[in-house]
């Protein structure tokens, strides 16, 4: 497991771009697969995107046209951008790590950051 | 895209009882790619079970996972008050991850 912390603005204007950073500590391993997930108020978990350790990416089909994930290994950080946000994107956003054991699960999570989309 | 359906939506049990939570997939899921998480109020999810039946690090043996194909089960034996939480199943397949809507476990 690794330690992870999300950061970014808590308030985003409608139609603007949401930008979040996840900082990894306790041993950033490039072999992990890095992911973003979210949870709307009172709702369940929604997977957003993953950066595999090969450098390839995959996105939730319902969000694919509006999101982008990237990584800066040297800084031990990875990033989420979500474009043209609406109030429906108000949620707690989590970054998470999927270990390279081939089981497709998240064993490390950030504490989450609340992002509110409002004017 | 595989849809996971969890039941029941809410489960209310007493300490010491046994909880059985179900997760049904719309298509066959490899056992390797089925996981369970616990989310307590105000906290991030915590991995409980991966590979359908392997306990994650530090998870007590009161938690166990089973199942195959499209039907999977999380069992919590000897419930404790601290088990109050929402439990989610999750699958991975064809480069996509997805979660069930969760089962809320209430402790009487």
mmCIF file of C-alpha atoms in Angstrom:
data_model
loop_
_atom_site.group_PDB
_atom_site.id
_atom_site.type_symbol
_atom_site.label_atom_id
_atom_site.label_comp_id
_atom_site.label_asym_id
_atom_site.label_seq_id
_atom_site.Cartn_x
_atom_site.Cartn_y
_atom_site.Cartn_z
ATOM 1 C CA UNK A 1 0.000 0.000 0.000
ATOM 2 C CA UNK A 2 0.956 3.609 -0.543
ATOM 3 C CA UNK A 3 -0.231 6.865 0.980
ATOM 4 C CA UNK A 4 -2.159 9.242 -1.252
ATOM 5 C CA UNK A 5 -3.517 12.777 -0.927
ATOM 6 C CA UNK A 6 -5.803 14.688 -3.259
ATOM 7 C CA UNK A 7 -5.561 18.447 -3.745
ATOM 8 C CA UNK A 8 -7.338 21.032 -5.834
ATOM 9 C CA UNK A 9 -9.981 23.752 -5.721
ATOM 10 C CA UNK A 10 -13.082 23.012 -3.694
ATOM 11 C CA UNK A 11 -15.285 25.199 -5.891
ATOM 12 C CA UNK A 12 -15.474 25.176 -9.674
ATOM 13 C CA UNK A 13 -17.676 27.318 -11.895
ATOM 14 C CA UNK A 14 -20.132 25.575 -14.236
ATOM 15 C CA UNK A 15 -18.694 25.002 -17.750
ATOM 16 C CA UNK A 16 -15.154 25.382 -16.393
ATOM 17 C CA UNK A 17 -12.433 22.726 -15.992
ATOM 18 C CA UNK A 18 -11.955 20.750 -12.791
ATOM 19 C CA UNK A 19 -8.290 20.011 -12.090
ATOM 20 C CA UNK A 20 -7.140 17.689 -9.304
ATOM 21 C CA UNK A 21 -3.743 16.426 -8.196
ATOM 22 C CA UNK A 22 -2.927 13.253 -6.294
ATOM 23 C CA UNK A 23 0.393 13.166 -4.433
ATOM 24 C CA UNK A 24 1.774 9.755 -3.537
ATOM 25 C CA UNK A 25 4.104 9.139 -0.618
ATOM 26 C CA UNK A 26 5.456 6.166 1.265
ATOM 27 C CA UNK A 27 7.064 4.745 -1.831
ATOM 28 C CA UNK A 28 5.742 5.857 -5.190
ATOM 29 C CA UNK A 29 6.002 2.809 -7.380
ATOM 30 C CA UNK A 30 5.590 3.250 -11.118
ATOM 31 C CA UNK A 31 4.254 -0.287 -11.244
ATOM 32 C CA UNK A 32 0.946 0.719 -9.686
ATOM 33 C CA UNK A 33 -2.054 1.588 -11.839
ATOM 34 C CA UNK A 34 -3.341 5.034 -10.784
ATOM 35 C CA UNK A 35 -7.045 5.817 -10.724
ATOM 36 C CA UNK A 36 -9.642 8.474 -10.024
ATOM 37 C CA UNK A 37 -13.080 7.790 -8.600
ATOM 38 C CA UNK A 38 -15.885 9.949 -7.236
ATOM 39 C CA UNK A 39 -18.904 9.784 -4.963
ATOM 40 C CA UNK A 40 -21.808 12.186 -5.340
ATOM 41 C CA UNK A 41 -23.484 13.259 -2.080
ATOM 42 C CA UNK A 42 -25.366 10.315 -0.606
ATOM 43 C CA UNK A 43 -24.562 8.111 -3.606
ATOM 44 C CA UNK A 44 -22.316 5.194 -4.448
ATOM 45 C CA UNK A 45 -18.839 4.993 -5.928
ATOM 46 C CA UNK A 46 -18.223 5.843 -9.584
ATOM 47 C CA UNK A 47 -14.982 4.944 -11.326
ATOM 48 C CA UNK A 48 -13.681 7.724 -13.588
ATOM 49 C CA UNK A 49 -10.307 6.840 -15.104
ATOM 50 C CA UNK A 50 -7.103 4.805 -14.835
ATOM 51 C CA UNK A 51 -3.515 5.263 -15.952
ATOM 52 C CA UNK A 52 -2.024 1.779 -16.302
ATOM 53 C CA UNK A 53 1.637 1.190 -15.510
ATOM 54 C CA UNK A 54 2.197 0.761 -19.249
ATOM 55 C CA UNK A 55 1.241 4.388 -19.810
ATOM 56 C CA UNK A 56 -2.067 3.526 -21.446
ATOM 57 C CA UNK A 57 -5.316 4.934 -20.143
ATOM 58 C CA UNK A 58 -8.941 3.890 -19.833
ATOM 59 C CA UNK A 59 -12.003 5.940 -19.022
ATOM 60 C CA UNK A 60 -15.553 5.423 -17.845
ATOM 61 C CA UNK A 61 -17.530 5.438 -21.115
ATOM 62 C CA UNK A 62 -20.062 7.879 -19.627
ATOM 63 C CA UNK A 63 -17.314 10.430 -18.897
ATOM 64 C CA UNK A 64 -14.740 9.648 -21.576
ATOM 65 C CA UNK A 65 -15.410 12.724 -23.705
ATOM 66 C CA UNK A 66 -14.760 15.097 -20.793
ATOM 67 C CA UNK A 67 -11.901 13.652 -18.746
ATOM 68 C CA UNK A 68 -8.162 13.213 -18.968
ATOM 69 C CA UNK A 69 -5.692 11.483 -16.648
ATOM 70 C CA UNK A 70 -1.941 12.010 -16.641
ATOM 71 C CA UNK A 71 1.068 11.271 -14.427
ATOM 72 C CA UNK A 72 4.350 12.926 -13.452
ATOM 73 C CA UNK A 73 6.479 10.104 -12.071
ATOM 74 C CA UNK A 74 9.345 12.412 -11.081
ATOM 75 C CA UNK A 75 7.009 14.459 -8.865
ATOM 76 C CA UNK A 76 5.178 11.346 -7.600
ATOM 77 C CA UNK A 77 1.911 12.879 -8.722
ATOM 78 C CA UNK A 78 -0.932 12.105 -11.059
ATOM 79 C CA UNK A 79 -3.702 14.341 -12.285
ATOM 80 C CA UNK A 80 -7.345 14.525 -13.351
ATOM 81 C CA UNK A 81 -8.894 17.075 -15.632
ATOM 82 C CA UNK A 82 -12.637 17.171 -16.188
ATOM 83 C CA UNK A 83 -13.946 19.629 -18.765
ATOM 84 C CA UNK A 84 -17.242 21.487 -19.052
ATOM 85 C CA UNK A 85 -18.417 20.585 -15.558
ATOM 86 C CA UNK A 86 -22.001 20.913 -14.354
ATOM 87 C CA UNK A 87 -23.661 20.633 -10.960
ATOM 88 C CA UNK A 88 -23.920 16.880 -11.590
ATOM 89 C CA UNK A 89 -20.138 16.720 -11.174
ATOM 90 C CA UNK A 90 -20.348 17.882 -7.558
ATOM 91 C CA UNK A 91 -18.833 15.014 -5.576
ATOM 92 C CA UNK A 92 -16.066 13.803 -3.320
ATOM 93 C CA UNK A 93 -13.200 12.836 -5.619
ATOM 94 C CA UNK A 94 -10.808 10.059 -4.605
ATOM 95 C CA UNK A 95 -7.472 9.050 -6.046
ATOM 96 C CA UNK A 96 -6.562 5.396 -5.610
ATOM 97 C CA UNK A 97 -3.876 2.870 -6.452
ATOM 98 C CA UNK A 98 -4.326 -0.568 -8.036
ATOM 99 C CA UNK A 99 -1.286 -2.732 -7.181
ATOM 100 C CA UNK A 100 0.542 -4.639 -9.917
ATOM 101 C CA UNK A 101 -0.688 -8.028 -8.692
ATOM 102 C CA UNK A 102 -3.083 -8.386 -11.599
ATOM 103 C CA UNK A 103 -6.303 -8.468 -9.553
ATOM 104 C CA UNK A 104 -7.837 -5.163 -10.674
ATOM 105 C CA UNK A 105 -8.685 -3.655 -7.309
ATOM 106 C CA UNK A 106 -7.748 -0.548 -5.300
ATOM 107 C CA UNK A 107 -5.752 -1.200 -2.128
ATOM 108 C CA UNK A 108 -4.709 2.402 -1.486
ATOM 109 C CA UNK A 109 -6.996 5.431 -1.286
ATOM 110 C CA UNK A 110 -6.690 9.122 -0.613
ATOM 111 C CA UNK A 111 -8.996 10.648 1.980
ATOM 112 C CA UNK A 112 -11.054 12.338 -0.744
ATOM 113 C CA UNK A 113 -11.636 15.954 -1.649
ATOM 114 C CA UNK A 114 -15.046 17.600 -2.029
ATOM 115 C CA UNK A 115 -15.521 19.513 -5.261
ATOM 116 C CA UNK A 116 -18.606 21.676 -5.610
ATOM 117 C CA UNK A 117 -19.687 22.960 -9.007
ATOM 118 C CA UNK A 118 -21.583 26.189 -8.516
ATOM 119 C CA UNK A 119 -21.604 29.801 -9.596
ATOM 120 C CA UNK B 1 -20.229 -2.938 -19.640
ATOM 121 C CA UNK B 2 -20.812 -5.220 -16.654
ATOM 122 C CA UNK B 3 -23.457 -4.083 -14.164
ATOM 123 C CA UNK B 4 -23.220 -5.236 -10.555
ATOM 124 C CA UNK B 5 -26.432 -5.536 -8.524
ATOM 125 C CA UNK B 6 -26.099 -5.711 -4.755
ATOM 126 C CA UNK B 7 -28.721 -6.986 -2.354
ATOM 127 C CA UNK B 8 -30.223 -6.310 0.015
ATOM 128 C CA UNK B 9 -30.084 -2.529 -0.118
ATOM 129 C CA UNK B 10 -30.106 -2.347 3.659
ATOM 130 C CA UNK B 11 -29.420 -5.024 6.239
ATOM 131 C CA UNK B 12 -30.177 -4.573 9.937
ATOM 132 C CA UNK B 13 -28.666 -7.119 12.327
ATOM 133 C CA UNK B 14 -27.569 -7.436 15.942
ATOM 134 C CA UNK B 15 -24.025 -7.804 17.273
ATOM 135 C CA UNK B 16 -22.868 -11.401 17.144
ATOM 136 C CA UNK B 17 -25.101 -12.275 14.179
ATOM 137 C CA UNK B 18 -23.943 -13.263 10.699
ATOM 138 C CA UNK B 19 -24.345 -10.949 7.694
ATOM 139 C CA UNK B 20 -24.625 -12.248 4.143
ATOM 140 C CA UNK B 21 -24.300 -9.675 1.340
ATOM 141 C CA UNK B 22 -24.906 -10.528 -2.302
ATOM 142 C CA UNK B 23 -23.388 -9.172 -5.516
ATOM 143 C CA UNK B 24 -24.764 -10.347 -8.859
ATOM 144 C CA UNK B 25 -23.113 -9.484 -12.177
ATOM 145 C CA UNK B 26 -24.875 -8.973 -15.511
ATOM 146 C CA UNK B 27 -22.147 -11.065 -17.192
ATOM 147 C CA UNK B 28 -19.597 -13.592 -15.998
ATOM 148 C CA UNK B 29 -16.814 -12.049 -13.918
ATOM 149 C CA UNK B 30 -13.510 -13.781 -13.448
ATOM 150 C CA UNK B 31 -13.005 -14.631 -9.772
ATOM 151 C CA UNK B 32 -9.660 -12.881 -10.067
ATOM 152 C CA UNK B 33 -11.380 -9.554 -10.695
ATOM 153 C CA UNK B 34 -14.033 -9.339 -7.976
ATOM 154 C CA UNK B 35 -13.374 -7.225 -4.866
ATOM 155 C CA UNK B 36 -15.281 -5.985 -1.823
ATOM 156 C CA UNK B 37 -14.858 -2.685 0.045
ATOM 157 C CA UNK B 38 -16.095 -1.270 3.336
ATOM 158 C CA UNK B 39 -16.901 2.435 3.633
ATOM 159 C CA UNK B 40 -17.610 3.822 7.083
ATOM 160 C CA UNK B 41 -19.375 7.194 7.457
ATOM 161 C CA UNK B 42 -17.116 10.086 6.485
ATOM 162 C CA UNK B 43 -14.257 7.817 5.426
ATOM 163 C CA UNK B 44 -12.709 6.615 2.197
ATOM 164 C CA UNK B 45 -13.452 3.043 1.118
ATOM 165 C CA UNK B 46 -11.203 0.279 2.454
ATOM 166 C CA UNK B 47 -10.361 -2.891 0.554
ATOM 167 C CA UNK B 48 -11.645 -6.000 2.333
ATOM 168 C CA UNK B 49 -11.523 -8.823 -0.205
ATOM 169 C CA UNK B 50 -9.865 -9.234 -3.607
ATOM 170 C CA UNK B 51 -9.802 -12.117 -6.029
ATOM 171 C CA UNK B 52 -13.314 -12.958 -4.747
ATOM 172 C CA UNK B 53 -11.996 -14.674 -1.594
ATOM 173 C CA UNK B 54 -8.582 -13.317 -0.531
ATOM 174 C CA UNK B 55 -8.562 -11.051 2.504
ATOM 175 C CA UNK B 56 -6.629 -7.804 2.200
ATOM 176 C CA UNK B 57 -3.836 -6.973 4.624
ATOM 177 C CA UNK B 58 -5.070 -6.473 8.173
ATOM 178 C CA UNK B 59 -8.644 -7.624 7.545
ATOM 179 C CA UNK B 60 -9.938 -9.902 10.321
ATOM 180 C CA UNK B 61 -11.004 -13.436 9.446
ATOM 181 C CA UNK B 62 -14.609 -12.551 10.365
ATOM 182 C CA UNK B 63 -14.785 -11.250 6.774
ATOM 183 C CA UNK B 64 -14.905 -13.821 3.998
ATOM 184 C CA UNK B 65 -15.727 -13.784 0.302
ATOM 185 C CA UNK B 66 -17.019 -16.525 -1.956
ATOM 186 C CA UNK B 67 -18.728 -17.140 -5.267
ATOM 187 C CA UNK B 68 -18.007 -17.456 -8.947
ATOM 188 C CA UNK B 69 -19.388 -16.616 -12.366
ATOM 189 C CA UNK B 70 -22.135 -14.083 -11.796
ATOM 190 C CA UNK B 71 -22.900 -14.604 -8.081
ATOM 191 C CA UNK B 72 -20.620 -13.494 -5.288
ATOM 192 C CA UNK B 73 -21.093 -13.202 -1.528
ATOM 193 C CA UNK B 74 -19.465 -11.294 1.315
ATOM 194 C CA UNK B 75 -20.024 -12.889 4.711
ATOM 195 C CA UNK B 76 -19.357 -11.171 8.016
ATOM 196 C CA UNK B 77 -19.533 -13.554 10.927
ATOM 197 C CA UNK B 78 -19.934 -12.403 14.521
ATOM 198 C CA UNK B 79 -20.974 -8.829 13.757
ATOM 199 C CA UNK B 80 -19.473 -6.054 15.841
ATOM 200 C CA UNK B 81 -20.817 -2.490 16.276
ATOM 201 C CA UNK B 82 -17.826 -1.177 14.286
ATOM 202 C CA UNK B 83 -19.041 -3.077 11.192
ATOM 203 C CA UNK B 84 -21.621 -0.323 10.616
ATOM 204 C CA UNK B 85 -20.822 0.727 7.052
ATOM 205 C CA UNK B 86 -21.745 0.572 3.390
ATOM 206 C CA UNK B 87 -20.253 -2.402 1.545
ATOM 207 C CA UNK B 88 -19.488 -2.278 -2.177
ATOM 208 C CA UNK B 89 -18.536 -4.973 -4.658
ATOM 209 C CA UNK B 90 -16.326 -4.039 -7.605
ATOM 210 C CA UNK B 91 -15.259 -5.813 -10.786
ATOM 211 C CA UNK B 92 -12.541 -5.238 -13.342
ATOM 212 C CA UNK B 93 -12.763 -6.353 -16.938
ATOM 213 C CA UNK B 94 -11.845 -5.200 -20.477
ATOM 214 C CA UNK B 95 -9.929 -2.221 -19.092
ATOM 215 C CA UNK B 96 -12.935 -0.942 -17.121
ATOM 216 C CA UNK B 97 -13.769 -0.934 -13.424
ATOM 217 C CA UNK B 98 -17.307 -0.790 -12.027
ATOM 218 C CA UNK B 99 -18.986 -0.843 -8.631
ATOM 219 C CA UNK B 100 -22.300 -2.034 -7.289
ATOM 220 C CA UNK B 101 -24.569 0.480 -5.581
ATOM 221 C CA UNK B 102 -23.748 -0.844 -2.140
ATOM 222 C CA UNK B 103 -25.414 -2.550 0.817
ATOM 223 C CA UNK B 104 -25.894 -0.531 3.986
ATOM 224 C CA UNK B 105 -25.270 -2.594 7.104
ATOM 225 C CA UNK B 106 -26.999 -1.324 10.216
ATOM 226 C CA UNK B 107 -26.163 -2.691 13.647
ATOM 227 C CA UNK B 108 -29.130 -2.839 16.010
#
